[in-house]
Backbone as a printed PyTorch tensor [residue, N CA C, xyz], in Angstrom:
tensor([[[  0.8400,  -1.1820,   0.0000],
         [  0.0000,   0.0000,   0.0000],
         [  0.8790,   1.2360,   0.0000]],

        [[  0.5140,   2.2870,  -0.6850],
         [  1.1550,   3.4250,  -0.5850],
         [  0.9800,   4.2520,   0.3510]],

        [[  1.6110,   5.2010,   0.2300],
         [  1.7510,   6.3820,   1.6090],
         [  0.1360,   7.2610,   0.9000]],

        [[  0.0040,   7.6360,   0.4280],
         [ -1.2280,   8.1840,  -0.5380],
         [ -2.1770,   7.4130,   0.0710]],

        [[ -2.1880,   6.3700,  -0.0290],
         [ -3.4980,   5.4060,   0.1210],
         [ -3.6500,   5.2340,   1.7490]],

        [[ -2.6650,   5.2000,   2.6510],
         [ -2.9000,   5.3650,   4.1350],
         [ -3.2840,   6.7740,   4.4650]],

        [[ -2.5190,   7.4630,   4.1190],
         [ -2.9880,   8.8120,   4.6050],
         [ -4.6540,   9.1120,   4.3680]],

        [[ -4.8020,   8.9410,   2.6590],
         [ -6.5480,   9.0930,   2.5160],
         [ -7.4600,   7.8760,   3.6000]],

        [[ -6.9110,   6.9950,   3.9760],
         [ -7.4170,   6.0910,   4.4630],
         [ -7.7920,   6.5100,   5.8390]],

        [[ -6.3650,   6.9340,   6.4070],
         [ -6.6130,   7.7980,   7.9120],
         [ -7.3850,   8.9850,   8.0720]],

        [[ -7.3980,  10.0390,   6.6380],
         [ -8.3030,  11.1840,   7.0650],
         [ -9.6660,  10.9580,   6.7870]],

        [[ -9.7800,   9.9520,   6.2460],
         [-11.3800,   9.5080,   5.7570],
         [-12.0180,   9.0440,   6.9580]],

        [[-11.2720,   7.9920,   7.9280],
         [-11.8120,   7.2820,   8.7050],
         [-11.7310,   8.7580,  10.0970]],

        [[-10.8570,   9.6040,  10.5490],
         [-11.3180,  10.7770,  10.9120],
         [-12.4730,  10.9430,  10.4480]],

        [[-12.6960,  11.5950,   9.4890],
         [-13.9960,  12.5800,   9.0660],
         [-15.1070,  12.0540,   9.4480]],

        [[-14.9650,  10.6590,   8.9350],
         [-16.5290,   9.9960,   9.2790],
         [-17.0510,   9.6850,  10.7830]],

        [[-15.7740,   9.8540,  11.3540],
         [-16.1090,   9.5270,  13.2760],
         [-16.6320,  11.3650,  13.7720]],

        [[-16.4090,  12.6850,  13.0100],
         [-16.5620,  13.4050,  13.5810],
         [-18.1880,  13.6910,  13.6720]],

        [[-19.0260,  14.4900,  14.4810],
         [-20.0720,  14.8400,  14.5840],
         [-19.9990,  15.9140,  14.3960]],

        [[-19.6770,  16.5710,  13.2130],
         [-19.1470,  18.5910,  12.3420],
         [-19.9550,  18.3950,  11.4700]],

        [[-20.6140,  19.8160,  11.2390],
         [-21.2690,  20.0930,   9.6110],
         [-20.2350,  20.7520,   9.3250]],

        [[-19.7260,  21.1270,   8.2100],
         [-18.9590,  22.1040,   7.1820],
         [-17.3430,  21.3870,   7.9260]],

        [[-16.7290,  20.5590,   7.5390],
         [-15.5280,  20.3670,   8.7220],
         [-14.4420,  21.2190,   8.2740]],

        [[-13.8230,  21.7180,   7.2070],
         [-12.7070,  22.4290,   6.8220],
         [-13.2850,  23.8800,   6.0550]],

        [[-12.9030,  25.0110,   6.7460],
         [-13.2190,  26.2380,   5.8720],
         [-11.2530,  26.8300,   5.4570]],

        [[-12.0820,  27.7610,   4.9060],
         [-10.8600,  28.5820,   4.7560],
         [ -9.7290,  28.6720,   5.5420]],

        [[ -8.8650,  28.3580,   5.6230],
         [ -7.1880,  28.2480,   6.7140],
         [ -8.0970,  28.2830,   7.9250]],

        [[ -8.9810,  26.6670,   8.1310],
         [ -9.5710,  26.9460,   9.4540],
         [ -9.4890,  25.5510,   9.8510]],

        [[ -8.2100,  25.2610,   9.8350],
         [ -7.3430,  23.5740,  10.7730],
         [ -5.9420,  24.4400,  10.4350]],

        [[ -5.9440,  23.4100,  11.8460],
         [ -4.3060,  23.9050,  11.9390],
         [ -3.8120,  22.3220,  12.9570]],

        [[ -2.5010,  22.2590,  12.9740],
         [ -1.9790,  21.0850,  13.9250],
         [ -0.9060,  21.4990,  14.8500]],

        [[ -1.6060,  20.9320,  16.1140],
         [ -0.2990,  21.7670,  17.2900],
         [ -0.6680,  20.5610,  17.9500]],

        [[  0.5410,  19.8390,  19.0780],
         [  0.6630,  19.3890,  19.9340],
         [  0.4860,  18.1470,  19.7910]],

        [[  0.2560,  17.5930,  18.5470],
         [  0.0040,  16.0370,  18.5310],
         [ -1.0740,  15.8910,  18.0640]],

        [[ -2.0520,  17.1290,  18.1460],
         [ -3.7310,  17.4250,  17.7330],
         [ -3.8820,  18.1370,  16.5870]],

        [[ -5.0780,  17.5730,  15.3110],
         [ -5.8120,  18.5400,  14.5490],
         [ -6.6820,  19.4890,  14.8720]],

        [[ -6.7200,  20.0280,  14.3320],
         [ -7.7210,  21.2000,  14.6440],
         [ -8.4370,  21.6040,  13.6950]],

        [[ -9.7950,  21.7110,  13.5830],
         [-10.8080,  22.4330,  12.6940],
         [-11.5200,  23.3720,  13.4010]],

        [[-11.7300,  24.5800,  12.5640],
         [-13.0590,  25.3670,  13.1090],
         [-14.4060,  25.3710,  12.2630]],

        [[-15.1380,  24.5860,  12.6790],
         [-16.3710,  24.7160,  12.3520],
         [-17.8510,  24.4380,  13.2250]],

        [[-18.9320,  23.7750,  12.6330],
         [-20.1560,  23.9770,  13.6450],
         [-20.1740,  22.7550,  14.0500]],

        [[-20.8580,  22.5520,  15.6900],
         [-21.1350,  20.9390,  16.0880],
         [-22.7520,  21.4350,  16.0800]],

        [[-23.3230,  20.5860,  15.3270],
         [-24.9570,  20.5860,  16.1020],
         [-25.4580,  22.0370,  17.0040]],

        [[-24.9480,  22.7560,  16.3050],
         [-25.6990,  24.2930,  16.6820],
         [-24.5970,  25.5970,  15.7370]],

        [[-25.5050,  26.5290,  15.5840],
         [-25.0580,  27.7160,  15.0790],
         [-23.9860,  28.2410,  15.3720]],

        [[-23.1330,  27.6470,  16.4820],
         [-21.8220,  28.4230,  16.9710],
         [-20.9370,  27.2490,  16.6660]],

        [[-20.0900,  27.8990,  15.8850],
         [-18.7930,  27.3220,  15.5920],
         [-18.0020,  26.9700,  16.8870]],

        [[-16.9550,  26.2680,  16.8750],
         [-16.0600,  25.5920,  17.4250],
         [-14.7700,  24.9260,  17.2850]],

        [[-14.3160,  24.8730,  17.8390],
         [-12.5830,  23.9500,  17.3660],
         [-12.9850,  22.6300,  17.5370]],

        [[-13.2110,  22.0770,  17.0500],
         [-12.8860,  20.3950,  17.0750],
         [-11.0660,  19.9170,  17.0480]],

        [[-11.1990,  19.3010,  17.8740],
         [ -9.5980,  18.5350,  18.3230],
         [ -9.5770,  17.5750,  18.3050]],

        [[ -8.6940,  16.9080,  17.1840],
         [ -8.6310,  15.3890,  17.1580],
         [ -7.2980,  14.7050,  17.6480]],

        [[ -6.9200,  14.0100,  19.0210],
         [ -5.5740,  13.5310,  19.1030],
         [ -4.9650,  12.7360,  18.3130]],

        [[ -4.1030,  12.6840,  17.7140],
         [ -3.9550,  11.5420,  16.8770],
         [ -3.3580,  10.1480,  17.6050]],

        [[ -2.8110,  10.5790,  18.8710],
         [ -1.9870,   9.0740,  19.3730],
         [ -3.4850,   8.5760,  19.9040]],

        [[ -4.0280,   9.3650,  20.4350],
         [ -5.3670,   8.6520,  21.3340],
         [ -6.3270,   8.0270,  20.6770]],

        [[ -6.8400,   9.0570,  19.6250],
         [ -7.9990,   8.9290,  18.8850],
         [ -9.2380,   9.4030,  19.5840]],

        [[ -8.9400,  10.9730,  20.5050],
         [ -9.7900,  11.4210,  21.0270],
         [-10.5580,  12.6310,  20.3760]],

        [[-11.9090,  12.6770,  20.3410],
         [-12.4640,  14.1080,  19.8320],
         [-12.5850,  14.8760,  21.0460]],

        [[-12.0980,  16.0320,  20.9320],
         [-12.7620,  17.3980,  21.8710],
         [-13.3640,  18.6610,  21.1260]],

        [[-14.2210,  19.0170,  21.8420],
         [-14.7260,  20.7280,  20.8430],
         [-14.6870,  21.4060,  21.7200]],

        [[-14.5340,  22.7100,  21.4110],
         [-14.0800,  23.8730,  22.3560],
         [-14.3660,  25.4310,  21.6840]],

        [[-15.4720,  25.8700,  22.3030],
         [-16.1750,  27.2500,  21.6830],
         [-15.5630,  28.2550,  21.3960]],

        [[-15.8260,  28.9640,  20.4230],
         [-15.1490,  29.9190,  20.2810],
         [-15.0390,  31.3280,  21.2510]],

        [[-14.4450,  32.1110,  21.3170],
         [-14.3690,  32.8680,  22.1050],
         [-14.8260,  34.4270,  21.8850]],

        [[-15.7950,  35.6050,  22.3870],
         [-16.8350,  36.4970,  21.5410],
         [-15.9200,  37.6650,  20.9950]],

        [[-16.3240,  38.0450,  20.2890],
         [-17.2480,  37.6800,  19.0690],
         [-16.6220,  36.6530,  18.1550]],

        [[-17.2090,  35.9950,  17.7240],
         [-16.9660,  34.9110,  17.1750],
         [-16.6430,  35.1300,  15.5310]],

        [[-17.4760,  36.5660,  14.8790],
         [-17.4030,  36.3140,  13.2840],
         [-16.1400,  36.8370,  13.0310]],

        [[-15.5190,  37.4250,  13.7510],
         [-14.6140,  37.7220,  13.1560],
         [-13.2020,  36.9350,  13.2410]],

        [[-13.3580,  35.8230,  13.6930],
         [-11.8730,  34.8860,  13.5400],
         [-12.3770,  33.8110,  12.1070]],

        [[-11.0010,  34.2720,  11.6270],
         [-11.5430,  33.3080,   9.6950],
         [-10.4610,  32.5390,  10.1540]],

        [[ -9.2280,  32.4870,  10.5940],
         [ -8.1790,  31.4240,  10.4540],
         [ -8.1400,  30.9090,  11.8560]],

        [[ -7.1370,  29.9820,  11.8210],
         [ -6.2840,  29.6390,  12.7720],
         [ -5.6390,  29.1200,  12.5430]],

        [[ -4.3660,  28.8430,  13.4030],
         [ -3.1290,  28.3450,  13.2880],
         [ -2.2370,  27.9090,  14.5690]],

        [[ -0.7880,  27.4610,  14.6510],
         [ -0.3190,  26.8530,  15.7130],
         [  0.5240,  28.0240,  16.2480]],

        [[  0.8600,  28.2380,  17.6020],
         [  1.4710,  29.1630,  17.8330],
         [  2.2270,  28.4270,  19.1160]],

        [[  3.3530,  28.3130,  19.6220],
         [  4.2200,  27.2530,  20.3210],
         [  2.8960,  26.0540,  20.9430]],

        [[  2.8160,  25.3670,  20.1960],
         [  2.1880,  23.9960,  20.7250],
         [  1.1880,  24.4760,  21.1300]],

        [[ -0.0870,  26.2200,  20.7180],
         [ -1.2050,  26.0770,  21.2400],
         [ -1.9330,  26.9200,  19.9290]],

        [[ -3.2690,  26.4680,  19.9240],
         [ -4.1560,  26.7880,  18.5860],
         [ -3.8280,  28.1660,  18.8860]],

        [[ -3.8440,  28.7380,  17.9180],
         [ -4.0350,  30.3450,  18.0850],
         [ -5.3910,  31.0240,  17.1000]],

        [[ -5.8170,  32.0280,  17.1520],
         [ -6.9980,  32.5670,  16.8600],
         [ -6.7090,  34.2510,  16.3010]],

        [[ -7.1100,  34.5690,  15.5590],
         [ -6.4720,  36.1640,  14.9790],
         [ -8.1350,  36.7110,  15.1440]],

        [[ -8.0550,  38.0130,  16.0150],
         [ -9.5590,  38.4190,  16.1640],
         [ -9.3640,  40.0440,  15.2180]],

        [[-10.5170,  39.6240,  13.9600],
         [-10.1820,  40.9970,  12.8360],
         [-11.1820,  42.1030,  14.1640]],

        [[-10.4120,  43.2350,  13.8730],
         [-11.4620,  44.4860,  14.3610],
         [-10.9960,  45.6170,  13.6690]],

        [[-11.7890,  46.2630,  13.5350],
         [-11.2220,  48.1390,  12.6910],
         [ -9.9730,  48.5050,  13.0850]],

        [[ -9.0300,  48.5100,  12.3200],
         [ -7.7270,  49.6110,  12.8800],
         [ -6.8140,  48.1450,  13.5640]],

        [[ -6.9060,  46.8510,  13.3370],
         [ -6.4040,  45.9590,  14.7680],
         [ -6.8230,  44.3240,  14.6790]],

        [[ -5.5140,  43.4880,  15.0310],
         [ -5.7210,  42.1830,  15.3020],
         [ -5.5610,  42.1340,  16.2800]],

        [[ -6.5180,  41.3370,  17.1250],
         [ -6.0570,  40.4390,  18.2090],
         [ -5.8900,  38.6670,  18.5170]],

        [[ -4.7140,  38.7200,  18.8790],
         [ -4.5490,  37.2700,  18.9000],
         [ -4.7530,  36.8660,  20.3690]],

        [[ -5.6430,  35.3100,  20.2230],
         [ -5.9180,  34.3550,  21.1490],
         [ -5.3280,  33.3210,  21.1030]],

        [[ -5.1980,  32.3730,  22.5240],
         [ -4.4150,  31.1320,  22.2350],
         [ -5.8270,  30.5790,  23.2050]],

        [[ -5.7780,  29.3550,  23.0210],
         [ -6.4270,  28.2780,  23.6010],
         [ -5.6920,  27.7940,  24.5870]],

        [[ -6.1090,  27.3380,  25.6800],
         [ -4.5270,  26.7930,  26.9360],
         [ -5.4910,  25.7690,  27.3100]],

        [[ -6.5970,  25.5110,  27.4200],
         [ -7.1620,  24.0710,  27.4310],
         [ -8.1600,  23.7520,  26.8970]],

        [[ -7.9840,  22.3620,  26.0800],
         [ -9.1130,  21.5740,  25.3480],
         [-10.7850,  21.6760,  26.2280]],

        [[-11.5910,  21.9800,  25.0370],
         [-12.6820,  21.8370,  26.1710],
         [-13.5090,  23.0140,  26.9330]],

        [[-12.2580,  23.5660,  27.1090],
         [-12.7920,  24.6900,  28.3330],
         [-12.7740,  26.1480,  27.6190]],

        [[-14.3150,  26.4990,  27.0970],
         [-14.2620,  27.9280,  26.3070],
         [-13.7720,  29.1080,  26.9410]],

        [[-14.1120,  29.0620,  28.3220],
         [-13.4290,  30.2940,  28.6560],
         [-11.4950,  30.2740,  29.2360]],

        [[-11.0450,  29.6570,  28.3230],
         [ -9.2070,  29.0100,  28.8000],
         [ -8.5600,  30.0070,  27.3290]],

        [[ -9.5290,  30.5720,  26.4610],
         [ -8.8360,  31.4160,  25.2860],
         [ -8.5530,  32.5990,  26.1170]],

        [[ -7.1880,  33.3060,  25.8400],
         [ -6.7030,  34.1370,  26.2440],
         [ -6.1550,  35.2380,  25.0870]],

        [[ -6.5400,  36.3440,  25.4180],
         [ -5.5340,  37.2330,  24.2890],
         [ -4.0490,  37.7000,  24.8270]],

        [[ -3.7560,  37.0390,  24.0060],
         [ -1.8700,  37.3880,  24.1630],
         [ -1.3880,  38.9380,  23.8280]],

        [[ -2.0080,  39.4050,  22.4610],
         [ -1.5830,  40.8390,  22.3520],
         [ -2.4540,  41.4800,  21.1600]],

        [[ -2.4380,  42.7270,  21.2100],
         [ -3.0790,  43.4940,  20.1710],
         [ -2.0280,  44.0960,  19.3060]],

        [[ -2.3370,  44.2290,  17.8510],
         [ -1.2740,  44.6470,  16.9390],
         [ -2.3100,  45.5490,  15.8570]],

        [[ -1.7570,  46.8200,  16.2530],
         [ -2.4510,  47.6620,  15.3130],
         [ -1.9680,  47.6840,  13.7390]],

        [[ -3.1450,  47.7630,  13.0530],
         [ -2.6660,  48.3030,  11.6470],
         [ -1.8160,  49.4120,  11.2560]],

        [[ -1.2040,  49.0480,  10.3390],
         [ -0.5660,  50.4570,   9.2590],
         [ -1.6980,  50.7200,   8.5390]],

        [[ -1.9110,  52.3670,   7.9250],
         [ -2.6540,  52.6190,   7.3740],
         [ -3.0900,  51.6160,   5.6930]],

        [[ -1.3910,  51.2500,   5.5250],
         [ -1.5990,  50.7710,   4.2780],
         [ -1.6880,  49.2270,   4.3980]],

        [[ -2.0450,  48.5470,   5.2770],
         [ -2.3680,  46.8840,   5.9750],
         [ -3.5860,  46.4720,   5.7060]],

        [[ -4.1350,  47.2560,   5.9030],
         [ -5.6220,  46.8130,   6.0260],
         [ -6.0310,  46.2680,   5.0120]],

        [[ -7.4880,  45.3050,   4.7510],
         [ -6.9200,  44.1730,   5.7750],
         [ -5.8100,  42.9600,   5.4680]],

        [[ -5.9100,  42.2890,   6.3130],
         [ -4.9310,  41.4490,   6.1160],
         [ -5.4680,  40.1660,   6.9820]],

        [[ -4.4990,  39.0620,   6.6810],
         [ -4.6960,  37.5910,   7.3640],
         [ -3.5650,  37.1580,   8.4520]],

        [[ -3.2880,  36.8250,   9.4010],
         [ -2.6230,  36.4340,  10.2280],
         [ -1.8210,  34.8370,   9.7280]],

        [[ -0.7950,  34.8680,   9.5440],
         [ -0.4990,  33.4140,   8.8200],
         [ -0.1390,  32.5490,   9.8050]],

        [[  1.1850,  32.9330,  10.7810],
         [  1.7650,  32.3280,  11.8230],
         [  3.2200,  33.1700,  12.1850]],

        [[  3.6990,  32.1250,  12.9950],
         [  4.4870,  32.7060,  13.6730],
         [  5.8990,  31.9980,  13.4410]],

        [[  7.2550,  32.9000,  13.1560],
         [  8.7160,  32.4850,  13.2460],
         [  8.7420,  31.9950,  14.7090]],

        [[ 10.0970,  31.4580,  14.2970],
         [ 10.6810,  30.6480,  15.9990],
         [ 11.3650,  32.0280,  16.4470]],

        [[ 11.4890,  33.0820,  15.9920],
         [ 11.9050,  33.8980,  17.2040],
         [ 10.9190,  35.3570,  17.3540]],

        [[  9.5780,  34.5960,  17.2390],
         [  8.1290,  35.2400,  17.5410],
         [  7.5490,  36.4900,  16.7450]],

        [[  8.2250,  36.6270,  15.7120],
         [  7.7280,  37.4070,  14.6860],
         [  6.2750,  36.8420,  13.9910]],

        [[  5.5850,  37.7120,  13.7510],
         [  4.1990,  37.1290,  13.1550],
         [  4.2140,  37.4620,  11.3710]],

        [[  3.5900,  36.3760,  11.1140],
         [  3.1490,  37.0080,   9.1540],
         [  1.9660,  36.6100,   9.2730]],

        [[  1.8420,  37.7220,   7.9950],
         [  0.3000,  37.8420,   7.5250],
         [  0.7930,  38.1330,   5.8490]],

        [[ -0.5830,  38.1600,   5.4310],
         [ -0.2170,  38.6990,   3.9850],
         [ -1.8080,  39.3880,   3.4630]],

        [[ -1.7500,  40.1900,   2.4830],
         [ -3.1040,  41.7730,   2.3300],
         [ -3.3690,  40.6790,   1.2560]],

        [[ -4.4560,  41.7090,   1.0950],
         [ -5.2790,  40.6620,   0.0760],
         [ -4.7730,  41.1740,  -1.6230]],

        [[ -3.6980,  41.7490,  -1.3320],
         [ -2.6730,  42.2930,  -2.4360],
         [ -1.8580,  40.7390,  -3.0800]],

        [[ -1.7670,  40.2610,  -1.8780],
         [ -0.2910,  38.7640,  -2.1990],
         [  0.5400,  39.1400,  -1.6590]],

        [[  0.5770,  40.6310,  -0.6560],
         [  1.8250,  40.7220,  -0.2720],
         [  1.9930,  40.0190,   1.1670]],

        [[  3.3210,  39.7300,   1.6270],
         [  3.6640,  38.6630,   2.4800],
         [  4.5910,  39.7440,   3.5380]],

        [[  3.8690,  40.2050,   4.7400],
         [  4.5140,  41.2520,   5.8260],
         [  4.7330,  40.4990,   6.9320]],

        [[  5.6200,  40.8710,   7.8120],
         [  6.4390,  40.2430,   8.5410],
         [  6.0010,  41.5040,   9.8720]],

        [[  5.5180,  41.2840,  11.2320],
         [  5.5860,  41.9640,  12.2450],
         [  6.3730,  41.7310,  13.4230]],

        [[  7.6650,  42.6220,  13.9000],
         [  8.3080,  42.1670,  14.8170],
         [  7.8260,  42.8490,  16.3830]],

        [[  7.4570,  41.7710,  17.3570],
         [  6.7780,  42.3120,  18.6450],
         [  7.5710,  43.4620,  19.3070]],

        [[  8.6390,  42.8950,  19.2080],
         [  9.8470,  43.6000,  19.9970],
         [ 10.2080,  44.7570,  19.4600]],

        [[  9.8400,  45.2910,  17.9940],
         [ 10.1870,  47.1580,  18.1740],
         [  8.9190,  47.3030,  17.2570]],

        [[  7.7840,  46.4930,  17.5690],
         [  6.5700,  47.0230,  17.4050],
         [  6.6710,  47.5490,  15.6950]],

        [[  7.0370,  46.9630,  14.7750],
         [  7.4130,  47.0830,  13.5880],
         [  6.8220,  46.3130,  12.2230]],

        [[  6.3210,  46.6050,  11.5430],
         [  5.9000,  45.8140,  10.2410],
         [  6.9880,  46.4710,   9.1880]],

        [[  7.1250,  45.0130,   8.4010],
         [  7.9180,  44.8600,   7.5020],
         [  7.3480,  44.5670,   5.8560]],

        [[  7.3790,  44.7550,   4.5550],
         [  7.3430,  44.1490,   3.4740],
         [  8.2400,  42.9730,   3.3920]],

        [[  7.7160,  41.7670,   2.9910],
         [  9.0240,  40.1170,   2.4150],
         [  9.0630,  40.1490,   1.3440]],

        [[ 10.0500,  40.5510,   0.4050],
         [  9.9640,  39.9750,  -1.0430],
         [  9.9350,  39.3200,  -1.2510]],

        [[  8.6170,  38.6070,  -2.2720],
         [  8.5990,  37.2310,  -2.8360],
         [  8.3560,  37.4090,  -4.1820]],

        [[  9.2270,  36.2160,  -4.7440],
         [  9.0000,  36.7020,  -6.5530],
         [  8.0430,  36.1860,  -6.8160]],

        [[  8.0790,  36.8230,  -8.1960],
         [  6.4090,  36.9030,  -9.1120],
         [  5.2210,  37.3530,  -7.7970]],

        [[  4.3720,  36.4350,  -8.4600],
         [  2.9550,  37.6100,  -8.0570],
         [  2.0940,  36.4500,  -7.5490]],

        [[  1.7430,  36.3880,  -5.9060],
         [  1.2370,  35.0920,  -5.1480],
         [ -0.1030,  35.2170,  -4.6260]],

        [[ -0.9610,  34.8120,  -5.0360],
         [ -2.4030,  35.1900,  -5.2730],
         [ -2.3580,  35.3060,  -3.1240]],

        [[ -3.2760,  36.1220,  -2.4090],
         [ -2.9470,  36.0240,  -1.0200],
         [ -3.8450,  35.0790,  -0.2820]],

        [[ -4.4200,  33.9820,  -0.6410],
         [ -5.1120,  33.4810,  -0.3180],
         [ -4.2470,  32.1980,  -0.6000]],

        [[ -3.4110,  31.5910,  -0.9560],
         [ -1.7830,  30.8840,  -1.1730],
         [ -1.0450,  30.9190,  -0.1970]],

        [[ -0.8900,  31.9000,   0.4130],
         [  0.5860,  32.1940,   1.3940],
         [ -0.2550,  31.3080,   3.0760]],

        [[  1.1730,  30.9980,   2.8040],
         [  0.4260,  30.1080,   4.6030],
         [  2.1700,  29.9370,   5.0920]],

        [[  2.0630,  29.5250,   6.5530],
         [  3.1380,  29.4390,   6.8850],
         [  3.3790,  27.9780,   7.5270]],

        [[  4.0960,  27.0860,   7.2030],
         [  4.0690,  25.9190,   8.0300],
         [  4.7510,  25.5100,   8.9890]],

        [[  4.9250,  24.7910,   9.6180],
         [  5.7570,  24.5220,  10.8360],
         [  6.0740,  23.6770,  10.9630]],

        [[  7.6590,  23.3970,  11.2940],
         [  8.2350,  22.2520,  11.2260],
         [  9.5070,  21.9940,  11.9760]],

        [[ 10.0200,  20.8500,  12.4440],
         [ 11.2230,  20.8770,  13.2020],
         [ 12.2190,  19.6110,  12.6070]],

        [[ 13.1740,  20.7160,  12.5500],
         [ 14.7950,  19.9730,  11.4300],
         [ 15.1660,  18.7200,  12.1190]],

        [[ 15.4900,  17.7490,  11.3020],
         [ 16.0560,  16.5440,  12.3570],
         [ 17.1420,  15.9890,  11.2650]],

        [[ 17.6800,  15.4080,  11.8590],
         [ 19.0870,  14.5510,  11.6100],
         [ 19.4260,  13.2430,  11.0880]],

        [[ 18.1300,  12.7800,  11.6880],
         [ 17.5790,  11.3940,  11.6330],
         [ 16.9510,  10.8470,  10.6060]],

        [[ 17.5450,  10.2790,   9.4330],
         [ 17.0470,   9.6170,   8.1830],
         [ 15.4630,   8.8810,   8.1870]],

        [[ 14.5540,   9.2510,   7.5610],
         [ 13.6080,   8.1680,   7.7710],
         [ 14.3040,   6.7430,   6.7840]],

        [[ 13.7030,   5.7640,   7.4720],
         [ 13.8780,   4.4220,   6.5030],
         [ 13.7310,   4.2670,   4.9710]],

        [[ 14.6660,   3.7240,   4.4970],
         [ 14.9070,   4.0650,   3.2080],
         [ 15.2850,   5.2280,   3.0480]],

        [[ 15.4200,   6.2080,   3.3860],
         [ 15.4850,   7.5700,   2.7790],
         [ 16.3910,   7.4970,   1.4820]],

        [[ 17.5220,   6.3620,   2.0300],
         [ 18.7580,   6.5890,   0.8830],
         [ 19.2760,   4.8470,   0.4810]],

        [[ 17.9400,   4.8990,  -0.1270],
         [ 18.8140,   2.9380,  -0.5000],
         [ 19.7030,   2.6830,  -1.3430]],

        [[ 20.3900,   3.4680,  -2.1850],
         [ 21.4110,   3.6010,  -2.3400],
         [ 22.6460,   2.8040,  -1.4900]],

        [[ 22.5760,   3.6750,  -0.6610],
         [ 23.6340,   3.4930,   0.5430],
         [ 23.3030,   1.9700,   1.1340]],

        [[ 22.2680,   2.3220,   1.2950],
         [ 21.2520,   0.5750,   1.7150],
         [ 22.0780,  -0.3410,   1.4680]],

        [[ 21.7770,  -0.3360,   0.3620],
         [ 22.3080,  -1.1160,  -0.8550],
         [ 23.3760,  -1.9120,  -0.7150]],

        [[ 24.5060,  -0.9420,  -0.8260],
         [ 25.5070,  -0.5400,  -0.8140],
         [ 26.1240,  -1.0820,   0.5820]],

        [[ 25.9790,  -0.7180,   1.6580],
         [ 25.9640,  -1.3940,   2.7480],
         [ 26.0090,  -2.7920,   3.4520]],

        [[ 24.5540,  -3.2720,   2.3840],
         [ 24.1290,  -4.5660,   2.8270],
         [ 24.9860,  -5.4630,   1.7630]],

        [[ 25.3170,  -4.8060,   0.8900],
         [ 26.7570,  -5.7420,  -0.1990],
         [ 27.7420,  -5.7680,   0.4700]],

        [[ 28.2430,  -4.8650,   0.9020],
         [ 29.8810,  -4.9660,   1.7080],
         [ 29.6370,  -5.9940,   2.7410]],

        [[ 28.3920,  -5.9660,   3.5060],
         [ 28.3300,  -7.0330,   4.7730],
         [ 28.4920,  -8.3340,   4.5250]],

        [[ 27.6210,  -8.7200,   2.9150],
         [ 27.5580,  -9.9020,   2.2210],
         [ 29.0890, -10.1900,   1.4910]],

        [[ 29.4340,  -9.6540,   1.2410],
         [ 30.7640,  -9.6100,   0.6170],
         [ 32.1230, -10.3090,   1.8640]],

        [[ 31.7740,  -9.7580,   2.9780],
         [ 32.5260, -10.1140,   4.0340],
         [ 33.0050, -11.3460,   4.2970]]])
């Protein structure tokens, strides 16, 4: 079996255990901590995070926090969902600190607009806590907390802004299996050769 064919196999058999209408909107899953995340509706008009563990195979939902219309994304922010709240002139970002419990969203900080920002999407966050977003231009801005600063990123050609996302990931050292059968190969001849 292929890697293609498990993976569809695993998100299928997800989907069908969840109790969600609409399960994926617009940059509205994200994965932190071992958990998926969707925002959408359970069996009533108010949206929610649905959390799926993957080692467990546990569902949790967890309400959104008010006002509710104005968070379109979410994303991971050190190992906790985060939430971008649009308002006139201003984002505010929320983190979630426990599954379950609607009132555990917290706002971490407010970040005002530049005149020429508006609006914009919250993408995620660098490892040394800078935030991106990108306007509904394609352009890709960079905000640093620490001297309270927005930046332009050059990116070539022309990136529709509904494209730009930021992913997250951690470097390792450690070959997956097979990575290089080559060497494999190569290896397991010299042993035989011996």
């Amino acid at each position: 079996m292929g890697v293609d064919y498990l993976l569809k196999h695993l998100v299928l058999n997800i989907l069908f255990r969840l109790p969600v209408i609409c399960l994926i909107r617009f940059r509205g899953h994200t994965g932190a901590n071992g958990t998926f995340h969707w925002r959408t509706r359970y069996h009533s008009p108010e949206d929610v995070i649905v959390s799926f563990d993957l080692c467990n195979e546990v569902i949790k939902t967890t309400g959104l926090p008010d006002p509710v219309d104005s968070f379109e994304s979410i994303f991971s922010l050190n190992e906790y969902v985060a939430l971008p709240l649009h308002v006139p002139y201003h984002v505010e970002l929320w983190v979630l600190l426990e599954y379950g419990v609607k009132e555990s969203w917290t706002k971490l900080f407010t970040i005002a607009y530049p005149e020429v920002m508006r609006p914009c999407l919250p993408l995620g966050f660098s490892r040394n806590g800078e935030l991106f977003f990108s306007d509904l231009g394609g352009q890709l801005l960079v905000w640093n907390p620490t001297a309270e600063a927005i930046a332009r990123v050059q990116v070539g050609g022309r990136v529709p802004w509904e494209s730009l996302q930021t992913v997250t990931y951690r470097e390792s050292h450690i070959p997956l299996k097979g990575g290089n059968q080559l060497e494999d190969e190569q290896n397991s001849g010299d042993a035989i050769q011996s």
